[in-house]
Amino acid sequence: MSETSRRSTENRILSSLPAADYERLAPHLQPIEFSRSERLYLVEERIEYVYFPVGSMISLVSQMADGASIEVGVVGFEGMAGLPFLLGVERSPHETMAQIPGAAMRVSAEVLRAEFERGGALQKRLLRYTQSLLLMTSQLAACNRLHHVDERMARWLLMSYERCNCDELPLTQEFLAMMLGVRRSGVTETAVVLQTDGYINYRRGHISILDRKGLEDVACDCYDILKREFERVAA
């Protein structure tokens, strides 16, 4: 695969690999398209493939015994879904789904683990990404406990928009409520306030950001913390 084709993946981990490392992996990479809310892994399901998002975004969702659920992590162009497999855990600890539909690169988990165990650039990048994902999950746990829903929604929309190769986010109230761990009515009320203040345009199933700077001012400080971390890893 040519250097131009490699860069067209737009996944930071893949596109940052040295040519020799990438060429070894390239024959096993398969471009795919996620549909909205497509399930990649169920809880305790064996991880057969790992996924490198391109224009899509993947959510890691924690399920409670009473059926409640909340997002505990996201994976976009900066990372990879299926990381537990490389760390020796072959079954998914979370329900994993495509939050934002779009493109990704898929590869057999076994193939990637063999490449990972060679050491070198891929292992180094994935270990750095592991640190960032651990920070994200702990930061989101604190965010979901301590911050108001409007701050959390602003943070969530900004993070999603940065990882989506689209002009508007294809999101329903039900999906937002699940991701934020709030009632659907809470999503509606918060979206109306953000729209009234001119930060977003909200219509059934679609959200577009009108005032990026204003929305950043509303978002909790978790947004800046996580953004700096992923920029540091990508440097």
JSON list of C-alpha atoms in Angstrom, two decimals:
[
{"chain": "A", "resi": 1, "resn": "MET", "atom": "CA", "xyz": [0.00, 0.00, 0.00]},
{"chain": "A", "resi": 2, "resn": "SER", "atom": "CA", "xyz": [1.38, 3.44, -0.91]},
{"chain": "A", "resi": 3, "resn": "GLU", "atom": "CA", "xyz": [2.21, 6.22, 1.58]},
{"chain": "A", "resi": 4, "resn": "THR", "atom": "CA", "xyz": [-0.78, 8.15, 0.21]},
{"chain": "A", "resi": 5, "resn": "SER", "atom": "CA", "xyz": [-3.09, 5.18, 0.87]},
{"chain": "A", "resi": 6, "resn": "ARG", "atom": "CA", "xyz": [-1.67, 4.80, 4.36]},
{"chain": "A", "resi": 7, "resn": "ARG", "atom": "CA", "xyz": [-2.36, 8.40, 5.27]},
{"chain": "A", "resi": 8, "resn": "SER", "atom": "CA", "xyz": [-5.88, 8.15, 3.87]},
{"chain": "A", "resi": 9, "resn": "THR", "atom": "CA", "xyz": [-6.81, 5.92, 6.81]},
{"chain": "A", "resi": 10, "resn": "GLU", "atom": "CA", "xyz": [-6.68, 9.05, 9.01]},
{"chain": "A", "resi": 11, "resn": "ASN", "atom": "CA", "xyz": [-6.26, 6.93, 12.10]},
{"chain": "A", "resi": 12, "resn": "ARG", "atom": "CA", "xyz": [-3.42, 8.38, 14.16]},
{"chain": "A", "resi": 13, "resn": "ILE", "atom": "CA", "xyz": [-2.02, 5.07, 15.33]},
{"chain": "A", "resi": 14, "resn": "LEU", "atom": "CA", "xyz": [-1.91, 3.55, 11.85]},
{"chain": "A", "resi": 15, "resn": "SER", "atom": "CA", "xyz": [-0.79, 6.66, 10.02]},
{"chain": "A", "resi": 16, "resn": "SER", "atom": "CA", "xyz": [2.07, 7.28, 12.49]},
{"chain": "A", "resi": 17, "resn": "LEU", "atom": "CA", "xyz": [3.66, 3.84, 12.04]},
{"chain": "A", "resi": 18, "resn": "PRO", "atom": "CA", "xyz": [6.99, 3.62, 10.22]},
{"chain": "A", "resi": 19, "resn": "ALA", "atom": "CA", "xyz": [6.58, 2.36, 6.66]},
{"chain": "A", "resi": 20, "resn": "ALA", "atom": "CA", "xyz": [8.03, -1.11, 7.32]},
{"chain": "A", "resi": 21, "resn": "ASP", "atom": "CA", "xyz": [5.73, -1.69, 10.31]},
{"chain": "A", "resi": 22, "resn": "TYR", "atom": "CA", "xyz": [2.69, -0.51, 8.42]},
{"chain": "A", "resi": 23, "resn": "GLU", "atom": "CA", "xyz": [3.45, -2.58, 5.31]},
{"chain": "A", "resi": 24, "resn": "ARG", "atom": "CA", "xyz": [3.63, -5.70, 7.47]},
{"chain": "A", "resi": 25, "resn": "LEU", "atom": "CA", "xyz": [0.16, -4.98, 8.87]},
{"chain": "A", "resi": 26, "resn": "ALA", "atom": "CA", "xyz": [-1.46, -3.56, 5.72]},
{"chain": "A", "resi": 27, "resn": "PRO", "atom": "CA", "xyz": [-2.48, -6.87, 4.04]},
{"chain": "A", "resi": 28, "resn": "HIS", "atom": "CA", "xyz": [-4.60, -7.71, 7.08]},
{"chain": "A", "resi": 29, "resn": "LEU", "atom": "CA", "xyz": [-6.44, -4.36, 7.33]},
{"chain": "A", "resi": 30, "resn": "GLN", "atom": "CA", "xyz": [-10.00, -4.36, 6.05]},
{"chain": "A", "resi": 31, "resn": "PRO", "atom": "CA", "xyz": [-11.94, -1.11, 5.51]},
{"chain": "A", "resi": 32, "resn": "ILE", "atom": "CA", "xyz": [-15.49, -1.28, 6.89]},
{"chain": "A", "resi": 33, "resn": "GLU", "atom": "CA", "xyz": [-18.42, 1.03, 7.54]},
{"chain": "A", "resi": 34, "resn": "PHE", "atom": "CA", "xyz": [-20.29, 1.11, 10.84]},
{"chain": "A", "resi": 35, "resn": "SER", "atom": "CA", "xyz": [-24.03, 1.71, 10.97]},
{"chain": "A", "resi": 36, "resn": "ARG", "atom": "CA", "xyz": [-25.56, 3.78, 13.76]},
{"chain": "A", "resi": 37, "resn": "SER", "atom": "CA", "xyz": [-25.52, 1.98, 17.13]},
{"chain": "A", "resi": 38, "resn": "GLU", "atom": "CA", "xyz": [-23.95, -1.14, 15.62]},
{"chain": "A", "resi": 39, "resn": "ARG", "atom": "CA", "xyz": [-22.73, -3.49, 18.37]},
{"chain": "A", "resi": 40, "resn": "LEU", "atom": "CA", "xyz": [-19.11, -4.53, 18.00]},
{"chain": "A", "resi": 41, "resn": "TYR", "atom": "CA", "xyz": [-18.83, -6.54, 21.22]},
{"chain": "A", "resi": 42, "resn": "LEU", "atom": "CA", "xyz": [-21.30, -7.53, 23.90]},
{"chain": "A", "resi": 43, "resn": "VAL", "atom": "CA", "xyz": [-20.19, -7.88, 27.51]},
{"chain": "A", "resi": 44, "resn": "GLU", "atom": "CA", "xyz": [-18.10, -11.06, 27.91]},
{"chain": "A", "resi": 45, "resn": "GLU", "atom": "CA", "xyz": [-18.13, -11.67, 24.16]},
{"chain": "A", "resi": 46, "resn": "ARG", "atom": "CA", "xyz": [-14.82, -12.86, 22.73]},
{"chain": "A", "resi": 47, "resn": "ILE", "atom": "CA", "xyz": [-12.93, -10.17, 20.84]},
{"chain": "A", "resi": 48, "resn": "GLU", "atom": "CA", "xyz": [-12.41, -11.53, 17.33]},
{"chain": "A", "resi": 49, "resn": "TYR", "atom": "CA", "xyz": [-11.46, -8.24, 15.65]},
{"chain": "A", "resi": 50, "resn": "VAL", "atom": "CA", "xyz": [-10.05, -4.90, 16.71]},
{"chain": "A", "resi": 51, "resn": "TYR", "atom": "CA", "xyz": [-11.09, -1.64, 15.10]},
{"chain": "A", "resi": 52, "resn": "PHE", "atom": "CA", "xyz": [-9.25, 1.56, 14.18]},
{"chain": "A", "resi": 53, "resn": "PRO", "atom": "CA", "xyz": [-11.88, 4.31, 13.64]},
{"chain": "A", "resi": 54, "resn": "VAL", "atom": "CA", "xyz": [-11.42, 6.75, 10.79]},
{"chain": "A", "resi": 55, "resn": "GLY", "atom": "CA", "xyz": [-14.55, 8.92, 10.53]},
{"chain": "A", "resi": 56, "resn": "SER", "atom": "CA", "xyz": [-16.52, 6.99, 13.11]},
{"chain": "A", "resi": 57, "resn": "MET", "atom": "CA", "xyz": [-16.66, 7.00, 16.91]},
{"chain": "A", "resi": 58, "resn": "ILE", "atom": "CA", "xyz": [-17.01, 4.02, 19.23]},
{"chain": "A", "resi": 59, "resn": "SER", "atom": "CA", "xyz": [-18.49, 4.03, 22.74]},
{"chain": "A", "resi": 60, "resn": "LEU", "atom": "CA", "xyz": [-17.50, 1.78, 25.63]},
{"chain": "A", "resi": 61, "resn": "VAL", "atom": "CA", "xyz": [-20.65, 1.30, 27.70]},
{"chain": "A", "resi": 62, "resn": "SER", "atom": "CA", "xyz": [-20.93, -0.09, 31.22]},
{"chain": "A", "resi": 63, "resn": "GLN", "atom": "CA", "xyz": [-24.09, -2.09, 31.93]},
{"chain": "A", "resi": 64, "resn": "MET", "atom": "CA", "xyz": [-25.69, -2.28, 35.38]},
{"chain": "A", "resi": 65, "resn": "ALA", "atom": "CA", "xyz": [-27.67, -5.23, 36.78]},
{"chain": "A", "resi": 66, "resn": "ASP", "atom": "CA", "xyz": [-30.90, -3.19, 36.68]},
{"chain": "A", "resi": 67, "resn": "GLY", "atom": "CA", "xyz": [-30.48, -2.50, 32.95]},
{"chain": "A", "resi": 68, "resn": "ALA", "atom": "CA", "xyz": [-29.12, 1.03, 33.33]},
{"chain": "A", "resi": 69, "resn": "SER", "atom": "CA", "xyz": [-26.08, 1.93, 31.24]},
{"chain": "A", "resi": 70, "resn": "ILE", "atom": "CA", "xyz": [-23.60, 4.77, 30.87]},
{"chain": "A", "resi": 71, "resn": "GLU", "atom": "CA", "xyz": [-20.69, 5.56, 28.61]},
{"chain": "A", "resi": 72, "resn": "VAL", "atom": "CA", "xyz": [-17.29, 5.09, 30.26]},
{"chain": "A", "resi": 73, "resn": "GLY", "atom": "CA", "xyz": [-15.03, 5.75, 27.29]},
{"chain": "A", "resi": 74, "resn": "VAL", "atom": "CA", "xyz": [-14.92, 6.71, 23.62]},
{"chain": "A", "resi": 75, "resn": "VAL", "atom": "CA", "xyz": [-12.62, 5.67, 20.78]},
{"chain": "A", "resi": 76, "resn": "GLY", "atom": "CA", "xyz": [-12.09, 7.85, 17.74]},
{"chain": "A", "resi": 77, "resn": "PHE", "atom": "CA", "xyz": [-9.39, 8.48, 15.15]},
{"chain": "A", "resi": 78, "resn": "GLU", "atom": "CA", "xyz": [-6.81, 8.67, 17.91]},
{"chain": "A", "resi": 79, "resn": "GLY", "atom": "CA", "xyz": [-7.20, 5.07, 19.04]},
{"chain": "A", "resi": 80, "resn": "MET", "atom": "CA", "xyz": [-8.37, 1.50, 18.73]},
{"chain": "A", "resi": 81, "resn": "ALA", "atom": "CA", "xyz": [-11.27, -0.60, 20.06]},
{"chain": "A", "resi": 82, "resn": "GLY", "atom": "CA", "xyz": [-10.44, -4.07, 21.35]},
{"chain": "A", "resi": 83, "resn": "LEU", "atom": "CA", "xyz": [-7.47, -3.08, 23.49]},
{"chain": "A", "resi": 84, "resn": "PRO", "atom": "CA", "xyz": [-8.19, -5.65, 26.28]},
{"chain": "A", "resi": 85, "resn": "PHE", "atom": "CA", "xyz": [-7.25, -8.46, 23.87]},
{"chain": "A", "resi": 86, "resn": "LEU", "atom": "CA", "xyz": [-3.71, -7.14, 23.58]},
{"chain": "A", "resi": 87, "resn": "LEU", "atom": "CA", "xyz": [-3.46, -7.01, 27.37]},
{"chain": "A", "resi": 88, "resn": "GLY", "atom": "CA", "xyz": [-4.39, -10.67, 27.78]},
{"chain": "A", "resi": 89, "resn": "VAL", "atom": "CA", "xyz": [-8.16, -10.30, 28.29]},
{"chain": "A", "resi": 90, "resn": "GLU", "atom": "CA", "xyz": [-9.88, -11.97, 25.36]},
{"chain": "A", "resi": 91, "resn": "ARG", "atom": "CA", "xyz": [-13.47, -11.08, 26.29]},
{"chain": "A", "resi": 92, "resn": "SER", "atom": "CA", "xyz": [-14.87, -7.59, 26.27]},
{"chain": "A", "resi": 93, "resn": "PRO", "atom": "CA", "xyz": [-15.50, -6.03, 29.70]},
{"chain": "A", "resi": 94, "resn": "HIS", "atom": "CA", "xyz": [-17.90, -3.51, 28.15]},
{"chain": "A", "resi": 95, "resn": "GLU", "atom": "CA", "xyz": [-20.62, -3.35, 25.56]},
{"chain": "A", "resi": 96, "resn": "THR", "atom": "CA", "xyz": [-18.94, -1.66, 22.64]},
{"chain": "A", "resi": 97, "resn": "MET", "atom": "CA", "xyz": [-20.92, 0.10, 19.93]},
{"chain": "A", "resi": 98, "resn": "ALA", "atom": "CA", "xyz": [-20.57, 2.55, 17.06]},
{"chain": "A", "resi": 99, "resn": "GLN", "atom": "CA", "xyz": [-21.72, 5.83, 18.50]},
{"chain": "A", "resi": 100, "resn": "ILE", "atom": "CA", "xyz": [-21.17, 7.77, 15.26]},
{"chain": "A", "resi": 101, "resn": "PRO", "atom": "CA", "xyz": [-21.54, 5.78, 12.02]},
{"chain": "A", "resi": 102, "resn": "GLY", "atom": "CA", "xyz": [-18.71, 5.90, 9.53]},
{"chain": "A", "resi": 103, "resn": "ALA", "atom": "CA", "xyz": [-15.48, 4.30, 8.43]},
{"chain": "A", "resi": 104, "resn": "ALA", "atom": "CA", "xyz": [-12.97, 2.17, 10.31]},
{"chain": "A", "resi": 105, "resn": "MET", "atom": "CA", "xyz": [-10.17, -0.29, 9.62]},
{"chain": "A", "resi": 106, "resn": "ARG", "atom": "CA", "xyz": [-10.65, -3.81, 10.99]},
{"chain": "A", "resi": 107, "resn": "VAL", "atom": "CA", "xyz": [-8.01, -6.45, 11.67]},
{"chain": "A", "resi": 108, "resn": "SER", "atom": "CA", "xyz": [-8.01, -9.85, 13.32]},
{"chain": "A", "resi": 109, "resn": "ALA", "atom": "CA", "xyz": [-7.23, -9.54, 17.02]},
{"chain": "A", "resi": 110, "resn": "GLU", "atom": "CA", "xyz": [-4.81, -12.47, 16.77]},
{"chain": "A", "resi": 111, "resn": "VAL", "atom": "CA", "xyz": [-2.92, -10.84, 13.91]},
{"chain": "A", "resi": 112, "resn": "LEU", "atom": "CA", "xyz": [-2.61, -7.56, 15.77]},
{"chain": "A", "resi": 113, "resn": "ARG", "atom": "CA", "xyz": [-1.49, -9.26, 18.97]},
{"chain": "A", "resi": 114, "resn": "ALA", "atom": "CA", "xyz": [1.28, -11.05, 17.09]},
{"chain": "A", "resi": 115, "resn": "GLU", "atom": "CA", "xyz": [2.43, -7.71, 15.68]},
{"chain": "A", "resi": 116, "resn": "PHE", "atom": "CA", "xyz": [2.12, -6.08, 19.10]},
{"chain": "A", "resi": 117, "resn": "GLU", "atom": "CA", "xyz": [4.30, -8.76, 20.68]},
{"chain": "A", "resi": 118, "resn": "ARG", "atom": "CA", "xyz": [7.09, -8.04, 18.20]},
{"chain": "A", "resi": 119, "resn": "GLY", "atom": "CA", "xyz": [7.68, -4.82, 20.14]},
{"chain": "A", "resi": 120, "resn": "GLY", "atom": "CA", "xyz": [8.62, -1.74, 18.19]},
{"chain": "A", "resi": 121, "resn": "ALA", "atom": "CA", "xyz": [6.54, 1.21, 17.06]},
{"chain": "A", "resi": 122, "resn": "LEU", "atom": "CA", "xyz": [3.06, -0.36, 17.19]},
{"chain": "A", "resi": 123, "resn": "GLN", "atom": "CA", "xyz": [3.55, -1.62, 20.74]},
{"chain": "A", "resi": 124, "resn": "LYS", "atom": "CA", "xyz": [4.90, 1.75, 21.86]},
{"chain": "A", "resi": 125, "resn": "ARG", "atom": "CA", "xyz": [1.98, 3.67, 20.36]},
{"chain": "A", "resi": 126, "resn": "LEU", "atom": "CA", "xyz": [-0.65, 1.29, 21.73]},
{"chain": "A", "resi": 127, "resn": "LEU", "atom": "CA", "xyz": [0.82, 1.40, 25.24]},
{"chain": "A", "resi": 128, "resn": "ARG", "atom": "CA", "xyz": [0.76, 5.19, 25.16]},
{"chain": "A", "resi": 129, "resn": "TYR", "atom": "CA", "xyz": [-2.82, 5.05, 23.97]},
{"chain": "A", "resi": 130, "resn": "THR", "atom": "CA", "xyz": [-3.66, 2.62, 26.79]},
{"chain": "A", "resi": 131, "resn": "GLN", "atom": "CA", "xyz": [-2.51, 5.24, 29.30]},
{"chain": "A", "resi": 132, "resn": "SER", "atom": "CA", "xyz": [-4.74, 7.84, 27.64]},
{"chain": "A", "resi": 133, "resn": "LEU", "atom": "CA", "xyz": [-7.75, 5.53, 27.66]},
{"chain": "A", "resi": 134, "resn": "LEU", "atom": "CA", "xyz": [-7.22, 4.76, 31.36]},
{"chain": "A", "resi": 135, "resn": "LEU", "atom": "CA", "xyz": [-7.13, 8.49, 32.07]},
{"chain": "A", "resi": 136, "resn": "MET", "atom": "CA", "xyz": [-10.33, 8.95, 30.07]},
{"chain": "A", "resi": 137, "resn": "THR", "atom": "CA", "xyz": [-12.26, 6.26, 31.95]},
{"chain": "A", "resi": 138, "resn": "SER", "atom": "CA", "xyz": [-11.24, 7.66, 35.34]},
{"chain": "A", "resi": 139, "resn": "GLN", "atom": "CA", "xyz": [-11.95, 11.24, 34.24]},
{"chain": "A", "resi": 140, "resn": "LEU", "atom": "CA", "xyz": [-15.39, 10.31, 32.92]},
{"chain": "A", "resi": 141, "resn": "ALA", "atom": "CA", "xyz": [-16.20, 8.51, 36.16]},
{"chain": "A", "resi": 142, "resn": "ALA", "atom": "CA", "xyz": [-15.48, 11.72, 38.07]},
{"chain": "A", "resi": 143, "resn": "CYS", "atom": "CA", "xyz": [-17.29, 13.81, 35.45]},
{"chain": "A", "resi": 144, "resn": "ASN", "atom": "CA", "xyz": [-20.46, 11.73, 35.61]},
{"chain": "A", "resi": 145, "resn": "ARG", "atom": "CA", "xyz": [-20.50, 12.04, 39.40]},
{"chain": "A", "resi": 146, "resn": "LEU", "atom": "CA", "xyz": [-19.54, 15.69, 39.88]},
{"chain": "A", "resi": 147, "resn": "HIS", "atom": "CA", "xyz": [-20.58, 17.77, 36.88]},
{"chain": "A", "resi": 148, "resn": "HIS", "atom": "CA", "xyz": [-23.95, 19.11, 35.84]},
{"chain": "A", "resi": 149, "resn": "VAL", "atom": "CA", "xyz": [-25.67, 17.59, 32.82]},
{"chain": "A", "resi": 150, "resn": "ASP", "atom": "CA", "xyz": [-25.27, 20.73, 30.69]},
{"chain": "A", "resi": 151, "resn": "GLU", "atom": "CA", "xyz": [-21.49, 20.71, 31.25]},
{"chain": "A", "resi": 152, "resn": "ARG", "atom": "CA", "xyz": [-21.32, 17.01, 30.49]},
{"chain": "A", "resi": 153, "resn": "MET", "atom": "CA", "xyz": [-23.45, 17.31, 27.35]},
{"chain": "A", "resi": 154, "resn": "ALA", "atom": "CA", "xyz": [-21.28, 20.16, 26.06]},
{"chain": "A", "resi": 155, "resn": "ARG", "atom": "CA", "xyz": [-18.15, 18.11, 26.71]},
{"chain": "A", "resi": 156, "resn": "TRP", "atom": "CA", "xyz": [-19.67, 15.05, 25.07]},
{"chain": "A", "resi": 157, "resn": "LEU", "atom": "CA", "xyz": [-20.81, 16.95, 21.96]},
{"chain": "A", "resi": 158, "resn": "LEU", "atom": "CA", "xyz": [-17.39, 18.54, 21.50]},
{"chain": "A", "resi": 159, "resn": "MET", "atom": "CA", "xyz": [-15.58, 15.23, 21.85]},
{"chain": "A", "resi": 160, "resn": "SER", "atom": "CA", "xyz": [-17.97, 13.56, 19.43]},
{"chain": "A", "resi": 161, "resn": "TYR", "atom": "CA", "xyz": [-17.81, 16.36, 16.87]},
{"chain": "A", "resi": 162, "resn": "GLU", "atom": "CA", "xyz": [-13.99, 16.26, 16.80]},
{"chain": "A", "resi": 163, "resn": "ARG", "atom": "CA", "xyz": [-14.08, 12.55, 15.96]},
{"chain": "A", "resi": 164, "resn": "CYS", "atom": "CA", "xyz": [-16.88, 12.67, 13.41]},
{"chain": "A", "resi": 165, "resn": "ASN", "atom": "CA", "xyz": [-16.18, 13.28, 9.74]},
{"chain": "A", "resi": 166, "resn": "CYS", "atom": "CA", "xyz": [-19.51, 15.07, 9.36]},
{"chain": "A", "resi": 167, "resn": "ASP", "atom": "CA", "xyz": [-21.21, 18.47, 9.61]},
{"chain": "A", "resi": 168, "resn": "GLU", "atom": "CA", "xyz": [-23.77, 17.31, 12.15]},
{"chain": "A", "resi": 169, "resn": "LEU", "atom": "CA", "xyz": [-24.03, 14.55, 14.72]},
{"chain": "A", "resi": 170, "resn": "PRO", "atom": "CA", "xyz": [-26.66, 11.88, 14.01]},
{"chain": "A", "resi": 171, "resn": "LEU", "atom": "CA", "xyz": [-27.87, 11.41, 17.59]},
{"chain": "A", "resi": 172, "resn": "THR", "atom": "CA", "xyz": [-31.24, 10.57, 19.10]},
{"chain": "A", "resi": 173, "resn": "GLN", "atom": "CA", "xyz": [-32.48, 11.58, 22.54]},
{"chain": "A", "resi": 174, "resn": "GLU", "atom": "CA", "xyz": [-32.48, 7.94, 23.61]},
{"chain": "A", "resi": 175, "resn": "PHE", "atom": "CA", "xyz": [-28.85, 7.49, 22.64]},
{"chain": "A", "resi": 176, "resn": "LEU", "atom": "CA", "xyz": [-27.75, 10.72, 24.34]},
{"chain": "A", "resi": 177, "resn": "ALA", "atom": "CA", "xyz": [-29.61, 9.74, 27.50]},
{"chain": "A", "resi": 178, "resn": "MET", "atom": "CA", "xyz": [-27.82, 6.38, 27.57]},
{"chain": "A", "resi": 179, "resn": "MET", "atom": "CA", "xyz": [-24.40, 7.92, 26.96]},
{"chain": "A", "resi": 180, "resn": "LEU", "atom": "CA", "xyz": [-24.85, 10.52, 29.69]},
{"chain": "A", "resi": 181, "resn": "GLY", "atom": "CA", "xyz": [-26.66, 8.27, 32.15]},
{"chain": "A", "resi": 182, "resn": "VAL", "atom": "CA", "xyz": [-29.65, 10.61, 32.52]},
{"chain": "A", "resi": 183, "resn": "ARG", "atom": "CA", "xyz": [-33.35, 10.52, 31.76]},
{"chain": "A", "resi": 184, "resn": "ARG", "atom": "CA", "xyz": [-34.51, 11.35, 28.25]},
{"chain": "A", "resi": 185, "resn": "SER", "atom": "CA", "xyz": [-36.36, 14.40, 29.62]},
{"chain": "A", "resi": 186, "resn": "GLY", "atom": "CA", "xyz": [-33.05, 15.68, 31.01]},
{"chain": "A", "resi": 187, "resn": "VAL", "atom": "CA", "xyz": [-31.46, 15.46, 27.56]},
{"chain": "A", "resi": 188, "resn": "THR", "atom": "CA", "xyz": [-34.38, 17.35, 26.01]},
{"chain": "A", "resi": 189, "resn": "GLU", "atom": "CA", "xyz": [-34.29, 20.15, 28.58]},
{"chain": "A", "resi": 190, "resn": "THR", "atom": "CA", "xyz": [-30.53, 20.58, 28.31]},
{"chain": "A", "resi": 191, "resn": "ALA", "atom": "CA", "xyz": [-30.55, 20.53, 24.49]},
{"chain": "A", "resi": 192, "resn": "VAL", "atom": "CA", "xyz": [-33.28, 23.19, 24.45]},
{"chain": "A", "resi": 193, "resn": "VAL", "atom": "CA", "xyz": [-31.21, 25.43, 26.74]},
{"chain": "A", "resi": 194, "resn": "LEU", "atom": "CA", "xyz": [-28.07, 25.01, 24.62]},
{"chain": "A", "resi": 195, "resn": "GLN", "atom": "CA", "xyz": [-30.07, 25.75, 21.48]},
{"chain": "A", "resi": 196, "resn": "THR", "atom": "CA", "xyz": [-31.77, 28.79, 23.01]},
{"chain": "A", "resi": 197, "resn": "ASP", "atom": "CA", "xyz": [-28.36, 30.15, 23.98]},
{"chain": "A", "resi": 198, "resn": "GLY", "atom": "CA", "xyz": [-27.22, 29.71, 20.36]},
{"chain": "A", "resi": 199, "resn": "TYR", "atom": "CA", "xyz": [-24.60, 27.02, 20.92]},
{"chain": "A", "resi": 200, "resn": "ILE", "atom": "CA", "xyz": [-26.23, 24.22, 18.96]},
{"chain": "A", "resi": 201, "resn": "ASN", "atom": "CA", "xyz": [-29.00, 23.50, 16.48]},
{"chain": "A", "resi": 202, "resn": "TYR", "atom": "CA", "xyz": [-31.06, 20.57, 17.65]},
{"chain": "A", "resi": 203, "resn": "ARG", "atom": "CA", "xyz": [-33.68, 18.69, 15.65]},
{"chain": "A", "resi": 204, "resn": "ARG", "atom": "CA", "xyz": [-34.88, 15.15, 16.01]},
{"chain": "A", "resi": 205, "resn": "GLY", "atom": "CA", "xyz": [-31.96, 12.80, 15.45]},
{"chain": "A", "resi": 206, "resn": "HIS", "atom": "CA", "xyz": [-29.44, 15.51, 14.50]},
{"chain": "A", "resi": 207, "resn": "ILE", "atom": "CA", "xyz": [-27.29, 18.06, 16.34]},
{"chain": "A", "resi": 208, "resn": "SER", "atom": "CA", "xyz": [-24.96, 20.63, 14.80]},
{"chain": "A", "resi": 209, "resn": "ILE", "atom": "CA", "xyz": [-22.62, 22.97, 16.69]},
{"chain": "A", "resi": 210, "resn": "LEU", "atom": "CA", "xyz": [-23.19, 26.65, 15.89]},
{"chain": "A", "resi": 211, "resn": "ASP", "atom": "CA", "xyz": [-20.90, 28.29, 18.45]},
{"chain": "A", "resi": 212, "resn": "ARG", "atom": "CA", "xyz": [-17.85, 26.13, 19.17]},
{"chain": "A", "resi": 213, "resn": "LYS", "atom": "CA", "xyz": [-16.19, 28.64, 21.50]},
{"chain": "A", "resi": 214, "resn": "GLY", "atom": "CA", "xyz": [-19.40, 29.16, 23.45]},
{"chain": "A", "resi": 215, "resn": "LEU", "atom": "CA", "xyz": [-19.90, 25.44, 23.86]},
{"chain": "A", "resi": 216, "resn": "GLU", "atom": "CA", "xyz": [-16.31, 25.07, 25.09]},
{"chain": "A", "resi": 217, "resn": "ASP", "atom": "CA", "xyz": [-17.07, 27.70, 27.75]},
{"chain": "A", "resi": 218, "resn": "VAL", "atom": "CA", "xyz": [-20.08, 25.65, 28.91]},
{"chain": "A", "resi": 219, "resn": "ALA", "atom": "CA", "xyz": [-18.20, 22.34, 28.95]},
{"chain": "A", "resi": 220, "resn": "CYS", "atom": "CA", "xyz": [-16.61, 21.09, 32.16]},
{"chain": "A", "resi": 221, "resn": "ASP", "atom": "CA", "xyz": [-12.83, 21.11, 32.51]},
{"chain": "A", "resi": 222, "resn": "CYS", "atom": "CA", "xyz": [-12.78, 17.39, 31.66]},
{"chain": "A", "resi": 223, "resn": "TYR", "atom": "CA", "xyz": [-12.95, 18.38, 27.99]},
{"chain": "A", "resi": 224, "resn": "ASP", "atom": "CA", "xyz": [-9.66, 20.31, 28.12]},
{"chain": "A", "resi": 225, "resn": "ILE", "atom": "CA", "xyz": [-7.96, 17.63, 30.24]},
{"chain": "A", "resi": 226, "resn": "LEU", "atom": "CA", "xyz": [-8.83, 14.87, 27.79]},
{"chain": "A", "resi": 227, "resn": "LYS", "atom": "CA", "xyz": [-8.07, 16.95, 24.71]},
{"chain": "A", "resi": 228, "resn": "ARG", "atom": "CA", "xyz": [-4.59, 17.81, 26.01]},
{"chain": "A", "resi": 229, "resn": "GLU", "atom": "CA", "xyz": [-3.92, 14.17, 26.85]},
{"chain": "A", "resi": 230, "resn": "PHE", "atom": "CA", "xyz": [-4.79, 12.87, 23.38]},
{"chain": "A", "resi": 231, "resn": "GLU", "atom": "CA", "xyz": [-2.82, 15.66, 21.74]},
{"chain": "A", "resi": 232, "resn": "ARG", "atom": "CA", "xyz": [0.18, 14.74, 23.89]},
{"chain": "A", "resi": 233, "resn": "VAL", "atom": "CA", "xyz": [-0.06, 11.08, 22.88]},
{"chain": "A", "resi": 234, "resn": "ALA", "atom": "CA", "xyz": [-0.32, 12.01, 19.20]},
{"chain": "A", "resi": 235, "resn": "ALA", "atom": "CA", "xyz": [2.71, 14.30, 19.32]}
]
